[in-house]
PDB file of C-alpha atoms in Angstrom:
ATOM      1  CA  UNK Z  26    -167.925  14.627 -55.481  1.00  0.00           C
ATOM      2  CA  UNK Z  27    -167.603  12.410 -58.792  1.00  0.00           C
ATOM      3  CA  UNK Z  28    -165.225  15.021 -61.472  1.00  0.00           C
ATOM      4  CA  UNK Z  29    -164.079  13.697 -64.459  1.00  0.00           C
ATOM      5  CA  UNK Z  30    -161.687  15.602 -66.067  1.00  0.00           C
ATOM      6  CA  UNK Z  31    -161.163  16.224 -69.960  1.00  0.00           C
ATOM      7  CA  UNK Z  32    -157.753  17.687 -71.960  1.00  0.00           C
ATOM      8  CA  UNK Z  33    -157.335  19.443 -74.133  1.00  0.00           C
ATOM      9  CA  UNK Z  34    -159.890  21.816 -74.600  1.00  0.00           C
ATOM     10  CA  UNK Z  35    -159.845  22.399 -78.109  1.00  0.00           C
ATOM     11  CA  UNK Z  36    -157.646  20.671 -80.813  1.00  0.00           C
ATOM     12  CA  UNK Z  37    -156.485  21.239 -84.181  1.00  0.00           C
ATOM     13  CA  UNK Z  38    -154.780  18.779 -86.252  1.00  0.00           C
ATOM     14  CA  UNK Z  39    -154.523  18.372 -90.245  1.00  0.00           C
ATOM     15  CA  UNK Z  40    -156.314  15.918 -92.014  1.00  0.00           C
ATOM     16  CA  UNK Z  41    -154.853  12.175 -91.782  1.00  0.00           C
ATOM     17  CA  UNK Z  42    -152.958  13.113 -88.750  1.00  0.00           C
ATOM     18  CA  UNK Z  43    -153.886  11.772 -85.501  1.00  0.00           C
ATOM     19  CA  UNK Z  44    -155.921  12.829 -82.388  1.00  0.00           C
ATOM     20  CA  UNK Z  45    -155.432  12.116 -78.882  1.00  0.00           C
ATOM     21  CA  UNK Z  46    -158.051  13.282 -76.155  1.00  0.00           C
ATOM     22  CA  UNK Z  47    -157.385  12.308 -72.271  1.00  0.00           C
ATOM     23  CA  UNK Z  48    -159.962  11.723 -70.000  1.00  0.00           C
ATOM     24  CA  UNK Z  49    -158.846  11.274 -65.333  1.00  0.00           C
ATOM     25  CA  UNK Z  50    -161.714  10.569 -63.596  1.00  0.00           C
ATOM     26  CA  UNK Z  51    -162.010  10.532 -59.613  1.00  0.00           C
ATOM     27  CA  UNK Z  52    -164.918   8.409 -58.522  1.00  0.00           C
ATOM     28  CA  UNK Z  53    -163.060   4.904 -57.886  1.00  0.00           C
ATOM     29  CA  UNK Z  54    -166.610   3.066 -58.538  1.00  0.00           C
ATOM     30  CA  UNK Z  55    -166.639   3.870 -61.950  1.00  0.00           C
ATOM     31  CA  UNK Z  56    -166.832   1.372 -64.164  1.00  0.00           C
ATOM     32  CA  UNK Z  57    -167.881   2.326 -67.860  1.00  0.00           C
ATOM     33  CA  UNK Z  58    -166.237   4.893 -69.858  1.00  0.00           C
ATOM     34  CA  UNK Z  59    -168.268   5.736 -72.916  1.00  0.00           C
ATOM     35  CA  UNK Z  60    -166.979   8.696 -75.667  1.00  0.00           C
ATOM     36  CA  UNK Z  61    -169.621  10.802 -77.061  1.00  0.00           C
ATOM     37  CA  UNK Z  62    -169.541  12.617 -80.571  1.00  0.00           C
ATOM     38  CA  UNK Z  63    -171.401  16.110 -80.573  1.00  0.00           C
ATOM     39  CA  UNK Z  64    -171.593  18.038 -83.966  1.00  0.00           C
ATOM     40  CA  UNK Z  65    -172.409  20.927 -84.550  1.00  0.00           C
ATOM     41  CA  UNK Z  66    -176.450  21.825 -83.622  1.00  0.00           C
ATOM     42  CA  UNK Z  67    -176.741  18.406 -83.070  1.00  0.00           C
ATOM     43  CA  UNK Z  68    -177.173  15.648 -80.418  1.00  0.00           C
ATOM     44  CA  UNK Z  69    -174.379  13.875 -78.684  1.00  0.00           C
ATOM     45  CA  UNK Z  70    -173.990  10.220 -79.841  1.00  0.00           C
ATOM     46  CA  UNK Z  71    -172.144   7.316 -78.380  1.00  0.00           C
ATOM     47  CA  UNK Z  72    -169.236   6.324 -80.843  1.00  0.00           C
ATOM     48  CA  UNK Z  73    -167.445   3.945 -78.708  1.00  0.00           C
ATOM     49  CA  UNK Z  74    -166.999   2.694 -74.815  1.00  0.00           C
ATOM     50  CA  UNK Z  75    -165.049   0.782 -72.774  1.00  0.00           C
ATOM     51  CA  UNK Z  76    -165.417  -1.303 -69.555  1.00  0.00           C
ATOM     52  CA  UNK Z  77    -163.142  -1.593 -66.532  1.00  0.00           C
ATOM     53  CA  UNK Z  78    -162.418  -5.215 -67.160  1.00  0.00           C
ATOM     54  CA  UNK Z  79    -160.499  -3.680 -71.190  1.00  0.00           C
ATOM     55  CA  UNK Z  80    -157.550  -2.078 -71.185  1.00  0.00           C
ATOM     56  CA  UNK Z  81    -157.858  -1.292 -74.907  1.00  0.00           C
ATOM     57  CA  UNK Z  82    -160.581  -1.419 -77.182  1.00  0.00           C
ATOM     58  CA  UNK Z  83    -160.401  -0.804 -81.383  1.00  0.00           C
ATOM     59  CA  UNK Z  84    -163.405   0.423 -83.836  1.00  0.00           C
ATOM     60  CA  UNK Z  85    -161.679   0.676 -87.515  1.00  0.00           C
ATOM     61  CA  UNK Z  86    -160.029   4.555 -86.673  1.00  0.00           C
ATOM     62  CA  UNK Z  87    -161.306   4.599 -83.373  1.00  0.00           C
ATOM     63  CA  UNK Z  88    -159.603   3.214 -80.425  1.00  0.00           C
ATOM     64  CA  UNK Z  89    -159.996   3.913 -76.487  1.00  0.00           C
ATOM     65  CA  UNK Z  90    -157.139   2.840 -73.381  1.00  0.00           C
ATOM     66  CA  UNK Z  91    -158.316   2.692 -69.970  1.00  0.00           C
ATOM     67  CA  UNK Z  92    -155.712   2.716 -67.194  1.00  0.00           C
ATOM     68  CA  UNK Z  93    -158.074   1.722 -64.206  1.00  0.00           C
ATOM     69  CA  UNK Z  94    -154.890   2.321 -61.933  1.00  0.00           C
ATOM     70  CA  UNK Z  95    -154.232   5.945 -62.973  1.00  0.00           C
ATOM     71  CA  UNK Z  96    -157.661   6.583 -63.675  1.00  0.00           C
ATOM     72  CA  UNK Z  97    -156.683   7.795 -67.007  1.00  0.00           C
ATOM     73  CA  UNK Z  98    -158.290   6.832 -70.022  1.00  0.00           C
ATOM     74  CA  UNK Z  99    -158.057   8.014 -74.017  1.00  0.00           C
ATOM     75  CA  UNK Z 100    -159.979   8.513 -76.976  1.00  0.00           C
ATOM     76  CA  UNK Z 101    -157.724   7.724 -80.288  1.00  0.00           C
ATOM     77  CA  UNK Z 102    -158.464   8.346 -84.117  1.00  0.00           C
ATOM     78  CA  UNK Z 103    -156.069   7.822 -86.732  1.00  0.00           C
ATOM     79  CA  UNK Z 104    -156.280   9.208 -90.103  1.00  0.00           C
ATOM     80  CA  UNK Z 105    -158.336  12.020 -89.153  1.00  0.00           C
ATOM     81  CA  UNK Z 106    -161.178  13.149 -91.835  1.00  0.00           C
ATOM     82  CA  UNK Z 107    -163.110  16.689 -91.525  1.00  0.00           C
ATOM     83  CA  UNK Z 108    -166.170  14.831 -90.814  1.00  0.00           C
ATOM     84  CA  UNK Z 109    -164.124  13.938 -87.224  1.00  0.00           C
ATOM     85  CA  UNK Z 110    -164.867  17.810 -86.523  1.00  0.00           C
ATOM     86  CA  UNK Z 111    -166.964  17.950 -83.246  1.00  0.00           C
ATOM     87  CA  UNK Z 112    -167.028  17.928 -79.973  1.00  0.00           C
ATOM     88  CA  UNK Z 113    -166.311  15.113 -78.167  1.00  0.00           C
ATOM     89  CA  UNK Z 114    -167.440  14.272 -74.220  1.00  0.00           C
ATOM     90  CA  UNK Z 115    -165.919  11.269 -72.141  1.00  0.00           C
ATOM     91  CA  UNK Z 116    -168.059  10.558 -69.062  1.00  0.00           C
ATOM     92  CA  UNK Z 117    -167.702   7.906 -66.701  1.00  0.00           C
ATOM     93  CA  UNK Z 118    -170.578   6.156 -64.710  1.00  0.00           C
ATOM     94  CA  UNK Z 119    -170.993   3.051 -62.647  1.00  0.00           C
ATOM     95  CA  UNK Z 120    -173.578  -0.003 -64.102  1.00  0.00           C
ATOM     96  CA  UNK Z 121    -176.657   0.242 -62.904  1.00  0.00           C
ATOM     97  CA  UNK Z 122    -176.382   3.478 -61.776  1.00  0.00           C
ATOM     98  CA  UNK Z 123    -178.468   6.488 -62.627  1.00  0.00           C
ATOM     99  CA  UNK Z 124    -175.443   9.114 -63.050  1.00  0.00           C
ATOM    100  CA  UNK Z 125    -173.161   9.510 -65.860  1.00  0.00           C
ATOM    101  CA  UNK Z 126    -170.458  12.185 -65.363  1.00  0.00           C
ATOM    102  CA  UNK Z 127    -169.059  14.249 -68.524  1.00  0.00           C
ATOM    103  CA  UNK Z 128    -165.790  15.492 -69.377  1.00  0.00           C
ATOM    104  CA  UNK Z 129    -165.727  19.218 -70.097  1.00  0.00           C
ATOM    105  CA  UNK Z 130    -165.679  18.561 -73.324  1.00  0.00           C
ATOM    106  CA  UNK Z 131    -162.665  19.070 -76.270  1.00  0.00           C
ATOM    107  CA  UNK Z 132    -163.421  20.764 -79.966  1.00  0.00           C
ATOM    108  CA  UNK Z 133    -161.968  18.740 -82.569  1.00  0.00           C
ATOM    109  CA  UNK Z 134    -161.167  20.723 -85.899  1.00  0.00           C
ATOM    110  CA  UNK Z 135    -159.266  19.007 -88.591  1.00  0.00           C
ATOM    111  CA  UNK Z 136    -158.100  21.086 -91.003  1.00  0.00           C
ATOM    112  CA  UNK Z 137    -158.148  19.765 -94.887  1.00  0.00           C
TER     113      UNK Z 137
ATOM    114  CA  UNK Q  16    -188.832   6.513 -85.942  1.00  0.00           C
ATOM    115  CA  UNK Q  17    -186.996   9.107 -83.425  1.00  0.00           C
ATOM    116  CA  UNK Q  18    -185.900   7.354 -80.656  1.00  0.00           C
ATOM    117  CA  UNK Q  19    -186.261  10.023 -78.396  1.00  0.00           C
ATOM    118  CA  UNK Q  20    -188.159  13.678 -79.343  1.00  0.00           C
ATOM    119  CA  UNK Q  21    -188.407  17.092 -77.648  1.00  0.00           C
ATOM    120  CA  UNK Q  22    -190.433  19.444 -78.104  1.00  0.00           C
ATOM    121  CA  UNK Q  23    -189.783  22.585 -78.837  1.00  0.00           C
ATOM    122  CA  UNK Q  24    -186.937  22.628 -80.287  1.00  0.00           C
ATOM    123  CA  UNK Q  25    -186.491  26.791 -79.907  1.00  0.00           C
ATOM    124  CA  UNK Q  26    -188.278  28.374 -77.097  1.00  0.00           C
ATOM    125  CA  UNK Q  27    -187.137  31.853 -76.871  1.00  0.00           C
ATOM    126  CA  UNK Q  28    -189.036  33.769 -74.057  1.00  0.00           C
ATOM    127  CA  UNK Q  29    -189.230  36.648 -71.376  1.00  0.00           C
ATOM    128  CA  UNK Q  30    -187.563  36.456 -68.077  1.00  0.00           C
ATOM    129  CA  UNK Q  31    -190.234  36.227 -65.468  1.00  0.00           C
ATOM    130  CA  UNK Q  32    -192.219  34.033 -67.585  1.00  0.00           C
ATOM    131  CA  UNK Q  33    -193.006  29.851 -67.149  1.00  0.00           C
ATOM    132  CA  UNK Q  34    -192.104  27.479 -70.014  1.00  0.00           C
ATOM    133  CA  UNK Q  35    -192.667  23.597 -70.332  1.00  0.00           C
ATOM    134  CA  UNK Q  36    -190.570  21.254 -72.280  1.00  0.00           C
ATOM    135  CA  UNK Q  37    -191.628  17.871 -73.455  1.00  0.00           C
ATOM    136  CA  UNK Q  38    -189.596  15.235 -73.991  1.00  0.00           C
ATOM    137  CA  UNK Q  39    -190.984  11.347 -75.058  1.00  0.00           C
ATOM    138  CA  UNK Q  40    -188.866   8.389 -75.459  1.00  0.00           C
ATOM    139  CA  UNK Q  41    -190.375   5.244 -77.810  1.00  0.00           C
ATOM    140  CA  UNK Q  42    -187.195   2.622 -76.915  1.00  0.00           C
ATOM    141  CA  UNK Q  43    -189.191   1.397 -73.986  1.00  0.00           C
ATOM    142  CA  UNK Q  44    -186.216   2.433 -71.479  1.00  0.00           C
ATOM    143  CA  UNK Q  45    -187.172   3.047 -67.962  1.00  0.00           C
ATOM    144  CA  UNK Q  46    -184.815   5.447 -67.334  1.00  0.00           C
ATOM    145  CA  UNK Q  47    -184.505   8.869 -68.153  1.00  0.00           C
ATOM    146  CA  UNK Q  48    -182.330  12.147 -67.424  1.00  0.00           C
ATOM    147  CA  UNK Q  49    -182.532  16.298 -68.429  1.00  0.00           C
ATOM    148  CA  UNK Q  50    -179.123  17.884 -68.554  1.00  0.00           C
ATOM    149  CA  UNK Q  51    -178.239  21.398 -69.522  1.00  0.00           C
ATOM    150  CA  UNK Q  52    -175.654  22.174 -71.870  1.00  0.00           C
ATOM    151  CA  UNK Q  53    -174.377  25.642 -71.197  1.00  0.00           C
ATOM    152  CA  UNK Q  54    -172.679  28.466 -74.038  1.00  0.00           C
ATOM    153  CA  UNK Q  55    -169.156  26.509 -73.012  1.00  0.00           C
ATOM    154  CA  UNK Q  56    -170.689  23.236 -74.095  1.00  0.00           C
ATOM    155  CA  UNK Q  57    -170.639  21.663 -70.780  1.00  0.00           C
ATOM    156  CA  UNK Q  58    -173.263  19.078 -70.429  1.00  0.00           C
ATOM    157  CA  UNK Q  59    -174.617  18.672 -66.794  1.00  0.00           C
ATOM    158  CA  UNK Q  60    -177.022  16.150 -65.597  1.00  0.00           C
ATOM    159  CA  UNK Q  61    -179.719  17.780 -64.031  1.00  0.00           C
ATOM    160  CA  UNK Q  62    -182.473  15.433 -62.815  1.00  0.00           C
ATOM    161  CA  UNK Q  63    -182.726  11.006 -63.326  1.00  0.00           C
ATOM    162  CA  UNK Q  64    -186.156   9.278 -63.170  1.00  0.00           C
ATOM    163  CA  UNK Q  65    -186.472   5.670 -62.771  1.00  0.00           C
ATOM    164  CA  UNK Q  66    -190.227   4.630 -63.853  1.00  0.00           C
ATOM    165  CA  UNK Q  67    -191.587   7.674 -63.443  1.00  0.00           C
ATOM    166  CA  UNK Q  68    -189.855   8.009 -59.956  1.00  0.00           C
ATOM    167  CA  UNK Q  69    -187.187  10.746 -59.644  1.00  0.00           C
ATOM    168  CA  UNK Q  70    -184.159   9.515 -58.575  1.00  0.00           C
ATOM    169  CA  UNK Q  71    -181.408  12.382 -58.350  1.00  0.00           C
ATOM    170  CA  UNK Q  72    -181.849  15.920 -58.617  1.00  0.00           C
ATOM    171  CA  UNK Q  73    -178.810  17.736 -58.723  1.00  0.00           C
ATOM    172  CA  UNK Q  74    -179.156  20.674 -56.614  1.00  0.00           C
ATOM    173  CA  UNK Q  75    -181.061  22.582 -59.663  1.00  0.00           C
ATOM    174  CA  UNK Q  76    -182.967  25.427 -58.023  1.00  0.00           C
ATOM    175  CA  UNK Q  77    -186.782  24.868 -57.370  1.00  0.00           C
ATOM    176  CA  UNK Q  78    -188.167  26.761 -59.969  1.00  0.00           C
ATOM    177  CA  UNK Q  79    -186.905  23.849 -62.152  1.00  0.00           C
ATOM    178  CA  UNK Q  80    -189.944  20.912 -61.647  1.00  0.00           C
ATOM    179  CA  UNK Q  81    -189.766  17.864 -63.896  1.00  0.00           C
ATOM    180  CA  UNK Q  82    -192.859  15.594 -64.091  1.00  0.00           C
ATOM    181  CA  UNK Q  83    -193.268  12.233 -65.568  1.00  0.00           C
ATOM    182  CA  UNK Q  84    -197.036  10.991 -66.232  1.00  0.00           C
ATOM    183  CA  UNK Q  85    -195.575   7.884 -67.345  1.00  0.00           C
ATOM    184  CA  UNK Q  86    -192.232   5.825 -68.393  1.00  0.00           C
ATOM    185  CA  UNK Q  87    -192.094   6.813 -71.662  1.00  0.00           C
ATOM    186  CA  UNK Q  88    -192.450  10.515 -71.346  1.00  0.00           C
ATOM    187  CA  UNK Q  89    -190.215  13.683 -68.707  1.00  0.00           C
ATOM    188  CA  UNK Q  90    -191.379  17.075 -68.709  1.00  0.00           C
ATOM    189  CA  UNK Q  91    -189.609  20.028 -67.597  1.00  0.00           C
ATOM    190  CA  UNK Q  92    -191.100  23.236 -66.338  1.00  0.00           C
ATOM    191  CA  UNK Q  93    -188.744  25.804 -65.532  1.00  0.00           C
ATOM    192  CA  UNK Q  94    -190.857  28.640 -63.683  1.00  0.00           C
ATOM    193  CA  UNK Q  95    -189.700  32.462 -63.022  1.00  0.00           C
ATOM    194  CA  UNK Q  96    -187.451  32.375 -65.864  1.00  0.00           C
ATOM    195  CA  UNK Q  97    -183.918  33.687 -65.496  1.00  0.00           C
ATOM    196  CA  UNK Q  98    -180.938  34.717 -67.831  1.00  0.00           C
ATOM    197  CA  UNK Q  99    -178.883  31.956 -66.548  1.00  0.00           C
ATOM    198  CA  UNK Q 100    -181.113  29.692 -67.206  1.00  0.00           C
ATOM    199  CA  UNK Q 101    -180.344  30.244 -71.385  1.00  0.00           C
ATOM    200  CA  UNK Q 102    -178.683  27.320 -72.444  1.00  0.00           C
ATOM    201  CA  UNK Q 103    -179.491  23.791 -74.380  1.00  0.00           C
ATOM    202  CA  UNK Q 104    -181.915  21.376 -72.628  1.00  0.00           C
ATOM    203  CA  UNK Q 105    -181.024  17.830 -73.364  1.00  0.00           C
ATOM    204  CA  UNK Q 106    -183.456  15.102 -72.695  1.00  0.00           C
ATOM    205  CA  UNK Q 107    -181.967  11.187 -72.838  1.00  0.00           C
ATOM    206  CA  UNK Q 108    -183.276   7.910 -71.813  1.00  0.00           C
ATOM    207  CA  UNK Q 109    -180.933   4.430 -70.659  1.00  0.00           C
ATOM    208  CA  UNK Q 110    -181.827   0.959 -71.276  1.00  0.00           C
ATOM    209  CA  UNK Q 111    -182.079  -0.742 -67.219  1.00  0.00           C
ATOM    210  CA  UNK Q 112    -181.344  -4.079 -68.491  1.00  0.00           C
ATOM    211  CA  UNK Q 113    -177.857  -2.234 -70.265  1.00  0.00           C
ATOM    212  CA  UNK Q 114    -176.988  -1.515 -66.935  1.00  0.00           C
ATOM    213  CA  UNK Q 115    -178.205   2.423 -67.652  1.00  0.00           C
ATOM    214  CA  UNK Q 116    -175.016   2.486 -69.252  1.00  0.00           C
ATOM    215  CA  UNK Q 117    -175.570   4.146 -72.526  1.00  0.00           C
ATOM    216  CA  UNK Q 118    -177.523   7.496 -72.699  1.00  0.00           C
ATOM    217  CA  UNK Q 119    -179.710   7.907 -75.935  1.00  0.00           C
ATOM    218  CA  UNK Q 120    -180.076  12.075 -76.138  1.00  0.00           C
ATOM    219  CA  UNK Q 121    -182.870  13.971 -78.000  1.00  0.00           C
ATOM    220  CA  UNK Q 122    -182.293  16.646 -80.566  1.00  0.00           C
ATOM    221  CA  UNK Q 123    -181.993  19.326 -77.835  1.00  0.00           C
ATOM    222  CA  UNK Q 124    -184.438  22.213 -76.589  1.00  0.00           C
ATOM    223  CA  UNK Q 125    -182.594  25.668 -77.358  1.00  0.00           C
ATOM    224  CA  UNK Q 126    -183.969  28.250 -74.602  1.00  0.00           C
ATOM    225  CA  UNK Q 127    -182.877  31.800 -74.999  1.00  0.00           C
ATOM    226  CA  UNK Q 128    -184.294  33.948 -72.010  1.00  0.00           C
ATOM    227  CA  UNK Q 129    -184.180  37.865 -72.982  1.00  0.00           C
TER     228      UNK Q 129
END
């Protein structure tokens, strides 16, 4: 069945250093990659996405690749700020459908 | 103003016993979803509706029965309760002329089964 796959885990990294989360998905259909934000007690929250027609797309410290090929894509933030602490979810679904598949999921702490 | 609202937001409880969650959604989206977010954090879609008509369920036992009276609104009632079934109950909604892409989540039902 559909799997997407999320690494790493958990990551640490010290405040104004970057953070790289990788996302393989299987399902060859899909076609929108969104990245989710989760803090703590609260609801997850779209903070950026990307469609299968983008290789690359850029929100001020946010950016996400998509290799379509590979099935790989990647969630990127520079300058990392405590506030980036959370948990963060790719998924991958096709338009119009009525699944979305998460990642596993990888805690983000950034240390001050 | 909230988009989309559970309620409860706590429901700790018996095992054996029947519980109801709520969920309503005011974006106007015909689409809408429960997952269950386990102790690990991972968030698994458990049942789609598509104008009140349920579209996948994904094998969640029986005792699990959502119900939608209308667009805007997905119950869930979980009967028999179990330990297993302790986790965080998400509720979400999806906009069919975005394509369903983007899934707009509620604040989250914590159930704690003792």
């Amino acid at each position: 069945g559909e799997n997407v796959e999320q690494h790493p885990s958990t990551l640490s990294v010290q405040e104004g250093d970057s953070a790289v989360i990788k996302c393989t998905y299987s399902d060859s259909a899909s076609n929108y990659f969104p990245w989710y934000k989760q803090e703590l007690g609260k609801r997850p929250q779209l903070i950026i996405d990307i469609r299968s027609n983008v290789g690359e797309k850029k929100d001020q410290r946010i950016a996400v690749t998509l290799n379509k090929t590979a099935k790989h894509f990647s969630l990127h933030i520079t300058e990392t700020q405590p506030e980036d602490s959370a948990v963060y979810f790719c998924a991958a679904s096709v338009t119009g459908g009525f699944k979305t598949i998460f990642g596993a999921g990888t805690r983000l702490f950034v240390k001050a | 103003d909230t988009a989309v609202s559970q309620t409860p937001k706590y429901l700790v409880t018996q095992m054996g016993n029947d519980k109801s969650i709520k969920c309503e959604q005011n974006l106007g989206h015909d689409t809408m979803y429960w997952y269950k977010q386990d102790s690990k954090k991972f968030l698994k879609i458990m049942f789609s509706y598509n104008n009140k008509e349920l579209i996948i369920n994904e094998t969640v036992p029986n005792r699990f029965s959502p119900k939608s009276p209308d667009k805007a609104h997905l119950n869930l009632h979980i009967n028999s309760l179990e330990l297993g079934d302790s986790a965080v109950y998400f509720c979400a909604s999806s906009p069919s002329t975005g394509g369903r892409e983007t899934q707009y989540f509620g604040p989250g039902t914590r159930l704690l089964v003792l």
